[in-house]
Short mmCIF file of C-alpha atoms in Angstrom, two decimals:
data_model
loop_
_atom_site.label_atom_id
_atom_site.label_comp_id
_atom_site.label_asym_id
_atom_site.label_seq_id
_atom_site.Cartn_x
_atom_site.Cartn_y
_atom_site.Cartn_z
CA MET A 6 125.52 101.19 104.88
CA ALA A 7 123.75 103.39 106.90
CA ASP A 8 121.29 105.25 103.84
CA GLU A 9 120.09 101.23 102.88
CA ALA A 10 118.91 100.65 106.24
CA LEU A 11 116.81 103.46 105.77
CA PHE A 12 115.41 102.76 102.47
CA LEU A 13 114.36 99.09 102.97
CA LEU A 14 113.33 100.08 106.50
CA LEU A 15 111.29 103.38 104.87
CA HIS A 16 110.51 100.88 102.01
CA ASN A 17 108.56 98.33 104.34
CA GLU A 18 107.12 101.28 106.42
CA MET A 19 105.34 102.56 102.94
CA VAL A 20 103.92 98.56 101.92
CA SER A 21 102.54 98.62 104.86
CA GLY A 22 101.11 102.00 105.31
CA VAL A 23 98.93 101.54 102.39
CA TYR A 24 98.09 98.23 102.82
CA LYS A 25 96.69 99.42 106.92
CA SER A 26 94.56 102.82 105.17
CA ALA A 27 93.29 100.55 102.56
CA GLU A 28 89.47 101.10 102.20
CA GLN A 29 87.04 98.05 101.60
CA GLY A 30 87.73 95.79 98.78
CA GLU A 31 91.44 97.83 97.66
CA VAL A 32 93.40 94.88 98.92
CA GLU A 33 91.66 92.49 97.28
CA ASN A 34 91.07 94.78 93.82
CA GLY A 35 94.93 95.25 93.46
CA ARG A 36 94.65 98.97 94.33
CA CYS A 37 97.41 98.77 97.13
CA ILE A 38 100.15 97.35 94.84
CA THR A 39 98.42 100.07 92.17
CA LYS A 40 99.13 102.94 94.54
CA LEU A 41 102.72 101.53 95.76
CA GLU A 42 103.89 101.14 91.76
CA ASN A 43 102.32 104.80 91.30
CA MET A 44 104.43 105.49 93.87
CA GLY A 45 107.53 103.91 92.69
CA PHE A 46 107.10 105.27 88.82
CA ARG A 47 107.05 108.90 90.39
CA VAL A 48 110.71 108.18 92.14
CA GLY A 49 111.67 106.32 89.20
CA GLN A 50 111.15 109.55 87.12
CA GLY A 51 112.82 111.97 89.69
CA LEU A 52 115.88 109.57 90.21
CA ILE A 53 116.75 108.69 86.40
CA GLU A 54 117.84 112.55 86.44
CA ARG A 55 120.86 112.47 87.07
CA ARG A 56 124.60 112.86 85.57
CA ASN A 57 125.19 108.89 84.55
CA THR A 58 121.74 109.36 82.46
CA VAL A 59 122.53 112.74 81.04
CA LEU A 60 126.67 111.01 79.72
CA LEU A 61 124.43 107.88 78.38
CA LEU A 62 122.61 110.41 76.05
CA VAL A 63 125.28 111.85 74.95
CA ASP A 64 126.66 108.46 74.25
CA LEU A 65 123.30 107.15 72.40
CA PHE A 66 123.55 110.78 69.91
CA ARG A 67 127.07 109.87 69.00
CA PHE A 68 127.28 106.16 68.02
CA THR A 69 123.77 105.13 66.68
CA LYS A 70 123.81 107.61 64.25
CA ASP A 71 121.32 105.13 61.72
CA THR A 72 119.34 104.35 65.05
CA ALA A 73 118.60 101.09 64.65
CA ARG A 74 115.33 101.11 67.34
CA PHE A 75 116.19 98.45 69.57
CA LYS A 76 119.52 98.93 70.21
CA ASP A 77 119.21 102.39 71.76
CA GLU A 78 116.21 100.26 73.34
CA LEU A 79 118.81 97.69 74.20
CA ASP A 80 121.71 99.92 75.84
CA ILE A 81 119.01 101.69 77.98
CA MET A 82 117.82 98.67 79.13
CA LYS A 83 121.49 97.49 80.19
CA PHE A 84 122.16 100.80 81.96
CA ILE A 85 118.66 100.49 84.15
CA CYS A 86 120.61 97.26 84.69
CA LYS A 87 124.07 98.64 85.80
CA ASP A 88 124.02 102.28 86.90
CA PHE A 89 120.07 102.55 87.88
CA TRP A 90 120.01 99.19 89.74
CA THR A 91 123.48 99.72 91.19
CA THR A 92 122.22 104.10 92.39
CA VAL A 93 118.81 102.52 93.85
CA PHE A 94 120.24 98.21 95.38
CA LYS A 95 124.23 98.82 95.42
CA LYS A 96 124.12 96.07 92.90
CA GLN A 97 123.78 95.15 89.23
CA ILE A 98 120.90 92.90 87.83
CA ASP A 99 122.67 89.44 87.06
CA ASN A 100 120.98 88.58 84.23
CA LEU A 101 119.20 90.22 81.18
CA ARG A 102 116.89 88.37 78.22
CA THR A 103 115.16 89.86 75.87
CA ASN A 104 113.81 88.81 72.48
CA HIS A 105 115.03 91.47 70.87
CA GLN A 106 110.58 92.05 69.94
CA GLY A 107 110.14 94.65 72.79
CA ILE A 108 109.92 91.66 75.56
CA TYR A 109 113.39 92.06 78.50
CA VAL A 110 113.33 90.22 81.58
CA LEU A 111 115.85 91.22 84.37
CA GLN A 112 116.67 88.80 86.50
CA ASP A 113 117.97 89.66 90.33
CA ASN A 114 118.86 86.65 91.84
CA LYS A 115 119.36 88.28 95.36
CA PHE A 116 116.55 91.11 95.16
CA ARG A 117 117.85 93.75 98.20
CA LEU A 118 114.25 93.92 99.23
CA LEU A 119 113.89 90.18 99.55
CA THR A 120 117.28 88.71 101.31
CA GLN A 121 115.53 89.63 105.00
CA MET A 122 112.41 88.17 104.47
CA SER A 123 113.21 84.94 103.26
CA ALA A 124 115.79 82.16 101.59
CA GLY A 125 113.05 80.02 100.16
CA LYS A 126 108.95 79.67 100.30
CA GLN A 127 108.12 80.91 103.31
CA TYR A 128 106.65 84.62 102.87
CA LEU A 129 106.33 83.94 99.20
CA GLU A 130 102.30 84.97 99.35
CA HIS A 131 103.41 88.54 100.58
CA ALA A 132 106.76 88.57 98.23
CA SER A 133 104.32 90.99 94.91
CA LYS A 134 103.76 94.05 98.02
CA TYR A 135 107.33 94.59 98.07
CA LEU A 136 107.67 94.17 94.53
CA ALA A 137 105.69 96.62 93.64
CA PHE A 138 107.32 99.78 94.02
CA THR A 139 110.14 98.66 92.12
CA CYS A 140 107.66 97.72 89.10
CA GLY A 141 106.89 101.20 89.50
CA LEU A 142 110.72 102.63 89.82
CA ILE A 143 111.74 100.88 86.64
CA ARG A 144 108.61 101.91 84.83
CA GLY A 145 109.15 105.60 85.61
CA GLY A 146 112.67 105.39 85.24
CA LEU A 147 112.39 104.18 81.16
CA SER A 148 109.62 106.88 80.97
CA ASN A 149 111.70 109.59 81.37
CA LEU A 150 113.85 107.74 78.67
CA GLY A 151 111.26 108.59 76.50
CA ILE A 152 109.66 104.69 77.14
CA LYS A 153 106.90 104.24 77.59
CA SER A 154 106.66 100.30 79.05
CA ILE A 155 104.45 97.49 81.63
CA VAL A 156 106.53 96.33 83.99
CA THR A 157 105.47 93.20 86.00
CA ALA A 158 107.79 91.07 88.45
CA GLU A 159 107.37 87.48 90.22
CA VAL A 160 109.01 85.47 92.80
CA SER A 161 109.58 81.65 92.58
CA SER A 162 111.85 81.58 95.23
CA MET A 163 113.10 84.40 97.43
CA PRO A 164 115.50 85.84 97.18
CA ALA A 165 115.64 85.22 93.90
CA CYS A 166 113.44 87.49 91.44
CA LYS A 167 112.13 88.36 88.42
CA PHE A 168 110.94 91.67 86.24
CA GLN A 169 109.54 91.77 83.41
CA VAL A 170 109.49 94.93 81.12
CA MET A 171 106.88 95.23 77.39
CA ILE A 172 107.61 98.40 75.84
CA GLN A 173 104.85 99.89 74.18
CA LYS A 174 105.07 100.57 71.09
CA LEU A 175 103.17 104.50 70.60
CA MET B 13 132.93 71.99 124.76
CA THR B 14 129.51 73.23 123.64
CA VAL B 15 126.51 75.14 123.02
CA HIS B 16 122.97 73.99 125.09
CA ASN B 17 120.80 76.53 123.82
CA LEU B 18 120.10 79.77 124.33
CA TYR B 19 117.14 82.99 124.40
CA LEU B 20 116.29 86.27 122.92
CA PHE B 21 114.09 88.37 124.92
CA ASP B 22 112.92 91.99 124.58
CA ARG B 23 113.09 95.01 125.95
CA ASN B 24 109.42 93.34 127.88
CA GLY B 25 109.92 89.96 128.76
CA VAL B 26 109.14 88.74 125.93
CA CYS B 27 111.43 85.46 124.27
CA LEU B 28 111.38 86.35 120.76
CA TYR B 29 113.06 82.69 120.29
CA TYR B 30 114.49 80.10 122.29
CA SER B 31 117.00 76.91 120.88
CA GLU B 32 118.34 74.40 121.56
CA TRP B 33 121.53 72.01 120.83
CA HIS B 34 122.37 70.02 123.78
CA ARG B 35 119.94 70.33 126.49
CA LYS B 36 119.77 67.26 128.41
CA LYS B 37 117.77 67.71 131.33
CA GLN B 38 114.76 69.81 130.92
CA ALA B 39 112.99 72.58 133.30
CA GLY B 40 110.37 70.46 134.42
CA ILE B 41 108.08 73.60 134.76
CA PRO B 42 105.65 74.54 130.64
CA LYS B 43 107.94 76.43 128.62
CA GLU B 44 106.31 79.78 129.06
CA GLU B 45 107.02 80.01 133.15
CA GLU B 46 110.85 79.10 131.93
CA TYR B 47 110.90 82.03 129.97
CA LYS B 48 109.42 84.00 132.42
CA LEU B 49 112.10 82.74 134.92
CA MET B 50 114.99 83.13 132.92
CA TYR B 51 114.05 86.79 132.42
CA GLY B 52 112.45 87.58 135.82
CA MET B 53 116.47 86.43 137.32
CA LEU B 54 117.92 88.25 134.41
CA PHE B 55 116.16 91.38 135.63
CA SER B 56 117.21 91.02 139.24
CA ILE B 57 120.62 89.55 138.60
CA ARG B 58 121.61 93.19 136.47
CA SER B 59 120.07 95.28 139.59
CA PHE B 60 121.49 93.59 142.06
CA VAL B 61 125.12 93.42 140.70
CA SER B 62 124.95 97.17 139.70
CA LYS B 63 124.01 97.89 142.72
CA MET B 64 127.06 96.14 145.38
CA SER B 65 129.88 96.98 143.18
CA PRO B 66 132.18 97.89 145.26
CA LEU B 67 133.59 99.57 142.07
CA ASP B 68 131.68 101.93 138.60
CA MET B 69 130.11 99.70 136.57
CA LYS B 70 131.60 98.86 133.32
CA ASP B 71 129.48 96.21 131.19
CA GLY B 72 127.88 95.02 134.46
CA PHE B 73 126.43 91.12 134.93
CA LEU B 74 128.24 89.14 131.58
CA ALA B 75 127.70 85.55 133.04
CA PHE B 76 127.55 83.06 135.91
CA GLN B 77 128.93 80.09 135.85
CA THR B 78 127.76 76.77 138.42
CA SER B 79 129.92 73.05 138.32
CA ARG B 80 128.55 72.34 134.75
CA TYR B 81 127.73 75.06 132.90
CA LYS B 82 128.28 78.80 131.87
CA LEU B 83 125.42 81.41 131.14
CA HIS B 84 126.67 84.25 128.95
CA TYR B 85 124.71 87.48 128.66
CA TYR B 86 124.39 90.36 125.92
CA GLU B 87 122.20 93.18 126.38
CA THR B 88 121.55 95.73 123.75
CA PRO B 89 120.98 99.66 124.83
CA THR B 90 117.55 98.69 123.30
CA GLY B 91 116.85 96.00 125.60
CA ILE B 92 117.57 92.98 123.15
CA LYS B 93 118.97 90.19 125.98
CA VAL B 94 120.80 87.19 124.45
CA VAL B 95 121.71 84.46 126.63
CA MET B 96 123.42 81.99 125.35
CA ASN B 97 124.16 78.79 128.36
CA THR B 98 127.94 76.61 127.10
CA ASP B 99 129.80 74.26 129.28
CA LEU B 100 132.06 75.04 131.40
CA GLY B 101 135.34 75.62 128.71
CA VAL B 102 134.32 78.71 127.15
CA GLY B 103 135.17 81.84 127.63
CA PRO B 104 133.98 85.36 126.70
CA ILE B 105 132.07 84.90 124.12
CA ARG B 106 131.13 89.07 123.95
CA ASP B 107 131.43 89.38 119.90
CA VAL B 108 129.52 86.07 119.42
CA LEU B 109 126.53 87.12 121.26
CA HIS B 110 127.27 90.50 119.65
CA HIS B 111 127.20 89.28 115.86
CA ILE B 112 123.64 87.01 117.04
CA TYR B 113 121.95 90.81 117.47
CA SER B 114 123.52 92.49 114.94
CA ALA B 115 124.41 90.22 111.59
CA LEU B 116 120.90 87.94 112.66
CA TYR B 117 118.32 89.05 115.04
CA VAL B 118 118.75 93.08 113.23
CA GLU B 119 118.89 92.01 109.42
CA LEU B 120 116.46 89.14 109.41
CA VAL B 121 114.60 90.11 111.92
CA VAL B 122 113.97 93.84 112.24
CA LYS B 123 114.27 94.63 108.75
CA ASN B 124 111.72 91.32 107.70
CA PRO B 125 108.25 93.92 107.25
CA LEU B 126 105.92 90.13 107.78
CA CYS B 127 107.83 89.70 111.30
CA PRO B 128 106.25 91.88 113.87
CA LEU B 129 108.42 93.17 116.80
CA GLY B 130 107.68 92.04 120.06
CA GLN B 131 106.53 88.16 118.81
CA THR B 132 108.13 85.21 118.76
CA VAL B 133 109.98 84.87 115.49
CA GLN B 134 108.60 82.92 113.42
CA SER B 135 111.00 83.45 109.89
CA GLU B 136 112.59 80.22 108.73
CA LEU B 137 115.12 82.80 107.36
CA PHE B 138 116.16 83.63 110.81
CA ARG B 139 115.94 80.02 112.57
CA SER B 140 118.12 78.27 110.07
CA ARG B 141 120.43 81.43 110.09
CA LEU B 142 121.42 80.96 113.71
CA ASP B 143 121.47 77.88 113.40
CA SER B 144 124.18 77.11 111.18
CA TYR B 145 126.36 80.24 112.61
CA VAL B 146 125.80 78.64 116.03
CA ARG B 147 127.29 75.26 114.44
CA SER B 148 130.03 76.92 113.00
CA LEU B 149 131.48 78.52 116.48
CA PRO B 150 134.82 77.01 117.20
CA PHE B 151 133.23 75.68 120.69
CA PHE B 152 130.43 74.14 119.29
CA SER B 153 131.49 70.14 118.73
CA ALA B 154 128.74 67.91 117.67
CA ARG B 155 128.70 65.63 120.70
CA ALA B 156 128.11 67.28 123.98
CA GLY B 157 131.50 67.42 125.68
#
């Protein structure tokens, strides 16, 4: 449990640090969110290089001879929802939806970085600051698995939130 | 058996939170002064208790009681003080006060980046969880007993 608190507190300090050192206009034009997202991206890239990932790729090579593109993608997204999310947040994504055309919605009903903030609408306007790093985390993880994407997040009622992943066809 | 009210102070004497459930008589002074009075009294009593103790101190000041109510006290090494007033039938509740500190204050205030430390707690989540917790205690009854 100790390292969970450490990550949480460190993440909160990071967000507050980025906003405190923001220059004129950076808060309004979204530059702070971008900085946090980029940090998450680099962490995600590093974090995805783990034993589990190697095992996943071996499975993919063995079982997807006909390499239907969406099937690999779906398996990778499922990996993100299960193993990757568990590694970082000690729980899995609660719901994964897709339109099978490169858009995935990952729903977490009790997002670990928001559970201690509010159970409804209080502080809702600040929620996006605390989601930016995680969006980058997903984007970075996918990037090192060979998938280019855009990840955004939305919250309508804390602590539930949705991460939307749009796969970019190269 | 019931809980009358609860105070939460930090190490600088700032009243972080106050809530009441059954209080028939007010102090007759503004709330700010009441908090200062409570804090000052606690500070003095802790020092008195340790000075005058005929034996080596273990936990220090724990509670006092009058003919109508009992005041329970719990302090952490970081100086957070939890004070709960209950009626007389209630025994030692150190574990309850510890739970309020660790499972509620630490989880919902310390770990909430939007709750600055050293200021009164504005978090709705903290308020509602604390309220449900107190109401669920075995010695809390909805009618003031």
